[in-house]
Amino acid sequence: DLSNDVKYIQKNFSDITQAAIKHVFGISATANIISTNEYESLVKTHTSFNFANSNLNKNFLFEDYIEADFNKEIIALGKKILNQNKVSFNPLFIYSSSGMGKTHFLNALGNELVTKGKHVCYVNPEQFIKKVTQYLITSDQEKLAEIVEYYKNFDFLLFDDIQQFGSKAATLNVLFNIINSNIENQKQIIIASDKNPELLGGFEDRFITRFQGGITQDIAQPSLNDLMKIFEAILIKHDIDPKDWETEAIKFIIRNHSSSIRTLEGAINKIEWNKQKNIQNIKYTYNVVSQMFSTISKENTNITPDKIIEIIAK
């Protein structure tokens, strides 16, 4: 009788079990003895799909995603996906250098899809690789199969920084099964990378052809006009009036923080901090702003058409 066995173990081994838990984990806890069937039922309950927890960052929204010429194509594709009744291109592969808004775009799109009742999962490469590696080490094929089955339950899968999977052969096999299965089942795949599919290192040809089977779209480097538009939008977000800015001061910030939108935001964070320290309203002239960034002993020497024209004109 199983119930008698459980009672016997609890009566005679309870102290030993608690001492073992204390020794191994360093905590005091009471152990409950359960049968194998009860354990399997418990595991199934705790590993059931939780579509509300789709790993999306709720702070990334389209209302904060600034549209300009450099990213208008990717925004148009996002709107197409939001309004589509069936999957028309799969996957959507977007790429750009770091800091151009790929992660923001993925999460904003995902959050919008959730409001439409869709099941969405944002796949963080580091977390995915860590999880899969645990099962690869123990050769747990059943668990690996469960991972593939798990991702089949989502309507949309958003893969960020796909380049991080390069050269991880065993993990790539699991990833390919997920992507392949979901595409065949008309589930939308959206992939972000720091480079064009053809330039990805450590990926077999089957991946490249899959990636190129949908639509590949880059996010171009923003022009001076794009950066000025983004800069003014971020200023307003930080409750700083763009009208208080001299044009030369704006250009100074952009020239020295134009490597990515992220670095531009970092510069504005510093400006906001200086604003908080000043009680009186200030006008952001070239001299005032350059003093805020006095650690920049020499302006960034990145050569741009705008920079050439400005220097020659002077």
Short mmCIF file of C-alpha atoms in Angstrom, two decimals:
data_model
loop_
_atom_site.label_atom_id
_atom_site.label_comp_id
_atom_site.label_asym_id
_atom_site.label_seq_id
_atom_site.Cartn_x
_atom_site.Cartn_y
_atom_site.Cartn_z
CA ASP A 1 0.00 0.00 0.00
CA LEU A 2 1.62 3.22 -1.21
CA SER A 3 -0.04 5.39 1.45
CA ASN A 4 1.45 3.19 4.19
CA ASP A 5 4.90 3.46 2.60
CA VAL A 6 4.64 7.24 2.57
CA LYS A 7 3.56 7.29 6.22
CA TYR A 8 6.45 4.98 7.16
CA ILE A 9 9.03 7.17 5.38
CA GLN A 10 7.63 10.37 6.90
CA LYS A 11 7.66 8.84 10.37
CA ASN A 12 11.12 7.30 10.26
CA PHE A 13 13.11 9.49 7.87
CA SER A 14 11.68 12.98 8.32
CA ASP A 15 14.52 14.21 10.57
CA ILE A 16 17.18 12.74 8.29
CA THR A 17 15.60 14.34 5.21
CA GLN A 18 15.42 17.77 6.84
CA ALA A 19 19.04 17.46 8.00
CA ALA A 20 20.09 16.56 4.45
CA ILE A 21 18.24 19.58 3.02
CA LYS A 22 19.90 21.82 5.59
CA HIS A 23 23.34 20.37 4.73
CA VAL A 24 22.99 20.63 0.93
CA PHE A 25 20.98 23.84 0.47
CA GLY A 26 21.72 25.68 3.71
CA ILE A 27 18.04 26.25 4.55
CA SER A 28 15.58 24.82 7.04
CA ALA A 29 12.59 23.23 5.30
CA THR A 30 9.97 20.56 5.78
CA ALA A 31 9.91 17.84 3.12
CA ASN A 32 6.72 16.29 1.79
CA ILE A 33 6.92 12.70 0.57
CA ILE A 34 4.89 12.12 -2.61
CA SER A 35 4.52 9.33 -5.14
CA THR A 36 6.06 9.37 -8.63
CA ASN A 37 2.63 9.92 -10.21
CA GLU A 38 1.98 12.87 -7.91
CA TYR A 39 5.39 14.29 -8.81
CA GLU A 40 4.77 14.05 -12.58
CA SER A 41 1.40 15.74 -12.13
CA LEU A 42 3.03 18.51 -10.10
CA VAL A 43 5.75 19.09 -12.71
CA LYS A 44 3.18 19.24 -15.50
CA THR A 45 1.19 21.83 -13.56
CA HIS A 46 4.21 24.06 -12.93
CA THR A 47 5.53 23.82 -16.49
CA SER A 48 2.22 24.53 -18.20
CA PHE A 49 2.25 27.29 -20.81
CA ASN A 50 1.86 30.77 -19.43
CA PHE A 51 1.11 32.95 -22.42
CA ALA A 52 0.83 36.09 -20.27
CA ASN A 53 4.52 35.73 -19.50
CA SER A 54 5.92 36.14 -23.01
CA ASN A 55 9.20 37.81 -21.93
CA LEU A 56 8.19 41.10 -23.52
CA ASN A 57 9.49 44.36 -22.12
CA LYS A 58 6.32 46.35 -21.40
CA ASN A 59 8.26 49.62 -21.49
CA PHE A 60 8.96 49.36 -25.22
CA LEU A 61 5.95 50.71 -27.11
CA PHE A 62 5.34 52.01 -30.64
CA GLU A 63 4.28 55.39 -29.29
CA ASP A 64 7.89 55.87 -28.14
CA TYR A 65 9.42 54.43 -31.32
CA ILE A 66 10.46 57.50 -33.32
CA GLU A 67 9.83 57.19 -37.04
CA ALA A 68 12.24 58.79 -39.51
CA ASP A 69 13.48 58.05 -43.02
CA PHE A 70 16.08 55.51 -41.84
CA ASN A 71 13.53 53.18 -40.20
CA LYS A 72 10.30 53.89 -42.11
CA GLU A 73 10.53 50.61 -44.08
CA ILE A 74 10.73 48.47 -40.96
CA ILE A 75 7.82 50.34 -39.38
CA ALA A 76 5.76 49.77 -42.53
CA LEU A 77 6.51 46.04 -42.33
CA GLY A 78 5.53 46.04 -38.67
CA LYS A 79 2.16 47.62 -39.50
CA LYS A 80 1.69 45.04 -42.25
CA ILE A 81 2.18 42.23 -39.72
CA LEU A 82 -0.17 43.87 -37.22
CA ASN A 83 -2.98 44.07 -39.77
CA GLN A 84 -2.46 40.79 -41.63
CA ASN A 85 -5.17 38.11 -41.55
CA LYS A 86 -2.70 35.42 -42.57
CA VAL A 87 1.06 35.15 -42.72
CA SER A 88 2.20 36.54 -46.08
CA PHE A 89 5.98 36.52 -45.62
CA ASN A 90 7.93 34.39 -43.19
CA PRO A 91 10.34 35.06 -41.60
CA LEU A 92 10.83 38.81 -41.39
CA PHE A 93 14.57 39.27 -40.93
CA ILE A 94 15.73 42.74 -39.82
CA TYR A 95 19.32 43.77 -39.31
CA SER A 96 21.36 46.82 -38.37
CA SER A 97 24.34 47.83 -36.31
CA SER A 98 23.93 47.89 -32.53
CA GLY A 99 21.80 50.60 -30.95
CA MET A 100 19.48 51.28 -33.90
CA GLY A 101 16.25 50.20 -32.22
CA LYS A 102 15.87 46.51 -33.15
CA THR A 103 15.05 45.36 -29.62
CA HIS A 104 12.62 48.26 -29.14
CA PHE A 105 10.91 47.39 -32.43
CA LEU A 106 10.54 43.69 -31.55
CA ASN A 107 9.08 44.39 -28.12
CA ALA A 108 6.81 47.20 -29.32
CA LEU A 109 5.45 44.93 -32.05
CA GLY A 110 5.00 42.10 -29.55
CA ASN A 111 3.17 44.31 -27.05
CA GLU A 112 0.83 45.53 -29.78
CA LEU A 113 0.12 41.96 -30.90
CA VAL A 114 -0.71 40.93 -27.32
CA THR A 115 -3.42 43.63 -27.21
CA LYS A 116 -4.92 41.92 -30.27
CA GLY A 117 -5.15 38.65 -28.34
CA LYS A 118 -2.12 36.99 -29.95
CA HIS A 119 0.22 34.62 -28.15
CA VAL A 120 3.69 36.15 -28.46
CA CYS A 121 7.10 35.11 -27.18
CA TYR A 122 10.23 37.26 -27.22
CA VAL A 123 13.22 34.90 -27.28
CA ASN A 124 16.29 36.16 -25.45
CA PRO A 125 19.30 34.29 -26.94
CA GLU A 126 21.27 34.06 -23.71
CA GLN A 127 18.34 32.56 -21.78
CA PHE A 128 17.49 30.20 -24.63
CA ILE A 129 21.07 28.95 -25.01
CA LYS A 130 21.41 28.44 -21.25
CA LYS A 131 18.18 26.46 -21.06
CA VAL A 132 18.94 24.24 -24.05
CA THR A 133 22.55 23.64 -22.95
CA GLN A 134 21.34 22.19 -19.63
CA TYR A 135 19.41 19.49 -21.49
CA LEU A 136 22.18 18.93 -24.05
CA ILE A 137 24.70 18.21 -21.28
CA THR A 138 22.46 15.50 -19.83
CA SER A 139 21.38 14.29 -23.31
CA ASP A 140 17.76 14.72 -22.26
CA GLN A 141 16.10 14.33 -25.66
CA GLU A 142 12.64 14.33 -24.12
CA LYS A 143 13.15 17.78 -22.61
CA LEU A 144 14.64 19.09 -25.86
CA ALA A 145 11.57 17.86 -27.71
CA GLU A 146 9.38 19.57 -25.11
CA ILE A 147 11.12 22.89 -25.84
CA VAL A 148 10.28 22.59 -29.54
CA GLU A 149 6.69 21.70 -28.68
CA TYR A 150 6.46 24.61 -26.25
CA TYR A 151 7.33 27.22 -28.88
CA LYS A 152 4.78 25.73 -31.29
CA ASN A 153 2.05 27.15 -29.05
CA PHE A 154 2.87 30.78 -29.89
CA ASP A 155 1.40 32.69 -32.80
CA PHE A 156 4.48 34.92 -33.02
CA LEU A 157 8.11 34.22 -32.13
CA LEU A 158 10.48 37.19 -31.88
CA PHE A 159 14.17 36.22 -31.96
CA ASP A 160 16.60 38.94 -30.89
CA ASP A 161 20.37 38.98 -31.59
CA ILE A 162 20.22 35.78 -33.62
CA GLN A 163 23.95 36.10 -34.33
CA GLN A 164 24.65 34.87 -30.79
CA PHE A 165 23.60 31.36 -31.84
CA GLY A 166 26.42 31.13 -34.39
CA SER A 167 28.70 28.04 -34.19
CA LYS A 168 26.64 26.45 -31.40
CA ALA A 169 25.84 23.39 -33.51
CA ALA A 170 23.70 21.42 -31.05
CA THR A 171 21.69 24.47 -29.98
CA LEU A 172 21.24 25.45 -33.63
CA ASN A 173 19.61 22.08 -34.32
CA VAL A 174 16.96 22.83 -31.70
CA LEU A 175 16.56 26.38 -33.00
CA PHE A 176 16.13 25.17 -36.59
CA ASN A 177 13.45 22.67 -35.55
CA ILE A 178 11.54 25.48 -33.82
CA ILE A 179 11.81 27.92 -36.73
CA ASN A 180 11.08 25.28 -39.35
CA SER A 181 8.09 23.87 -37.49
CA ASN A 182 6.52 27.27 -36.82
CA ILE A 183 6.95 28.48 -40.40
CA GLU A 184 5.35 25.29 -41.72
CA ASN A 185 2.45 25.83 -39.33
CA GLN A 186 1.93 29.43 -40.48
CA LYS A 187 3.27 30.96 -37.26
CA GLN A 188 5.00 34.30 -37.81
CA ILE A 189 8.74 34.44 -37.13
CA ILE A 190 10.54 37.79 -36.74
CA ILE A 191 14.32 37.78 -36.40
CA ALA A 192 16.73 40.58 -35.50
CA SER A 193 20.46 40.48 -36.14
CA ASP A 194 23.46 42.78 -36.30
CA LYS A 195 24.26 41.72 -39.86
CA ASN A 196 22.78 40.52 -43.14
CA PRO A 197 21.96 36.75 -43.25
CA GLU A 198 24.69 36.18 -45.84
CA LEU A 199 27.29 37.58 -43.43
CA LEU A 200 26.25 35.57 -40.38
CA GLY A 201 29.09 33.37 -39.17
CA GLY A 202 28.59 29.86 -37.81
CA PHE A 203 25.23 29.19 -39.50
CA GLU A 204 24.66 26.35 -41.96
CA ASP A 205 23.23 27.05 -45.41
CA ARG A 206 19.84 25.68 -44.35
CA PHE A 207 19.53 28.61 -41.93
CA ILE A 208 20.58 31.21 -44.48
CA THR A 209 18.09 29.97 -47.06
CA ARG A 210 15.35 29.91 -44.39
CA PHE A 211 16.18 33.46 -43.31
CA GLN A 212 16.13 34.66 -46.91
CA GLY A 213 12.86 32.87 -47.66
CA GLY A 214 10.76 35.72 -46.27
CA ILE A 215 11.70 39.40 -46.31
CA THR A 216 15.09 40.78 -45.31
CA GLN A 217 15.13 44.45 -44.35
CA ASP A 218 17.92 46.60 -42.96
CA ILE A 219 17.65 49.59 -40.66
CA ALA A 220 19.97 52.09 -42.33
CA GLN A 221 22.31 54.46 -40.57
CA PRO A 222 20.28 57.60 -39.73
CA SER A 223 21.07 60.79 -41.61
CA LEU A 224 21.69 64.14 -39.92
CA ASN A 225 18.02 65.05 -40.42
CA ASP A 226 16.94 61.72 -38.91
CA LEU A 227 19.18 62.25 -35.89
CA MET A 228 17.92 65.80 -35.39
CA LYS A 229 14.33 64.54 -35.48
CA ILE A 230 15.15 61.79 -32.99
CA PHE A 231 17.09 64.21 -30.81
CA GLU A 232 14.17 66.66 -30.58
CA ALA A 233 11.72 63.84 -29.82
CA ILE A 234 13.91 62.54 -26.99
CA LEU A 235 14.31 66.09 -25.63
CA ILE A 236 10.51 66.47 -25.44
CA LYS A 237 10.27 63.08 -23.74
CA HIS A 238 12.70 64.40 -21.11
CA ASP A 239 10.66 67.61 -20.72
CA ILE A 240 13.33 69.76 -22.36
CA ASP A 241 12.10 72.35 -24.87
CA PRO A 242 13.92 72.05 -28.25
CA LYS A 243 13.29 75.78 -28.78
CA ASP A 244 15.86 76.45 -26.04
CA TRP A 245 18.53 74.87 -28.23
CA GLU A 246 20.90 76.59 -30.60
CA THR A 247 21.33 74.68 -33.89
CA GLU A 248 25.11 74.48 -33.44
CA ALA A 249 24.62 72.96 -29.99
CA ILE A 250 22.36 70.24 -31.42
CA LYS A 251 24.90 69.48 -34.14
CA PHE A 252 27.66 69.27 -31.52
CA ILE A 253 25.74 66.58 -29.60
CA ILE A 254 24.89 64.65 -32.76
CA ARG A 255 28.44 64.74 -34.13
CA ASN A 256 29.82 63.32 -30.91
CA HIS A 257 27.03 60.81 -30.16
CA SER A 258 25.92 59.65 -33.59
CA SER A 259 27.20 56.07 -33.44
CA SER A 260 23.76 54.87 -32.29
CA ILE A 261 20.42 56.09 -30.97
CA ARG A 262 21.40 54.57 -27.64
CA THR A 263 24.44 56.83 -27.27
CA LEU A 264 22.31 59.82 -28.26
CA GLU A 265 19.88 58.95 -25.46
CA GLY A 266 22.82 58.68 -23.07
CA ALA A 267 23.90 62.20 -23.97
CA ILE A 268 20.41 63.53 -23.30
CA ASN A 269 20.34 61.76 -19.93
CA LYS A 270 23.45 63.71 -19.02
CA ILE A 271 21.83 66.94 -20.23
CA GLU A 272 18.73 66.22 -18.13
CA TRP A 273 20.92 65.63 -15.09
CA ASN A 274 22.58 69.02 -15.62
CA LYS A 275 19.14 70.58 -16.02
CA GLN A 276 18.05 69.16 -12.65
CA LYS A 277 21.11 70.70 -11.00
CA ASN A 278 20.29 74.15 -12.43
CA ILE A 279 17.41 76.00 -10.78
CA GLN A 280 17.17 78.65 -13.50
CA ASN A 281 16.16 77.84 -17.05
CA ILE A 282 19.14 77.88 -19.35
CA LYS A 283 19.60 78.34 -23.08
CA TYR A 284 21.48 75.49 -24.68
CA THR A 285 24.07 77.36 -26.73
CA TYR A 286 27.12 75.73 -28.26
CA ASN A 287 29.33 77.03 -25.40
CA VAL A 288 26.96 75.80 -22.66
CA VAL A 289 26.59 72.33 -24.17
CA SER A 290 30.28 71.89 -24.96
CA GLN A 291 31.04 72.73 -21.32
CA MET A 292 28.64 70.00 -20.18
CA PHE A 293 30.68 67.56 -22.26
CA SER A 294 34.06 69.03 -21.43
CA THR A 295 35.55 65.52 -21.20
CA ILE A 296 35.27 65.41 -24.99
CA SER A 297 38.60 67.11 -25.61
CA LYS A 298 38.21 66.80 -29.34
CA GLU A 299 35.08 66.36 -31.37
CA ASN A 300 34.48 62.99 -32.99
CA THR A 301 36.38 62.88 -36.26
CA ASN A 302 33.88 60.64 -38.05
CA ILE A 303 33.81 61.91 -41.62
CA THR A 304 30.32 62.60 -42.93
CA PRO A 305 29.13 64.67 -45.93
CA ASP A 306 27.60 67.16 -43.50
CA LYS A 307 30.90 67.44 -41.61
CA ILE A 308 32.86 68.07 -44.83
CA ILE A 309 30.44 70.80 -45.97
CA GLU A 310 30.53 72.47 -42.54
CA ILE A 311 34.34 72.53 -42.32
CA ILE A 312 34.79 73.78 -45.90
CA ALA A 313 32.15 76.46 -45.38
CA LYS A 314 33.99 77.72 -42.33
#
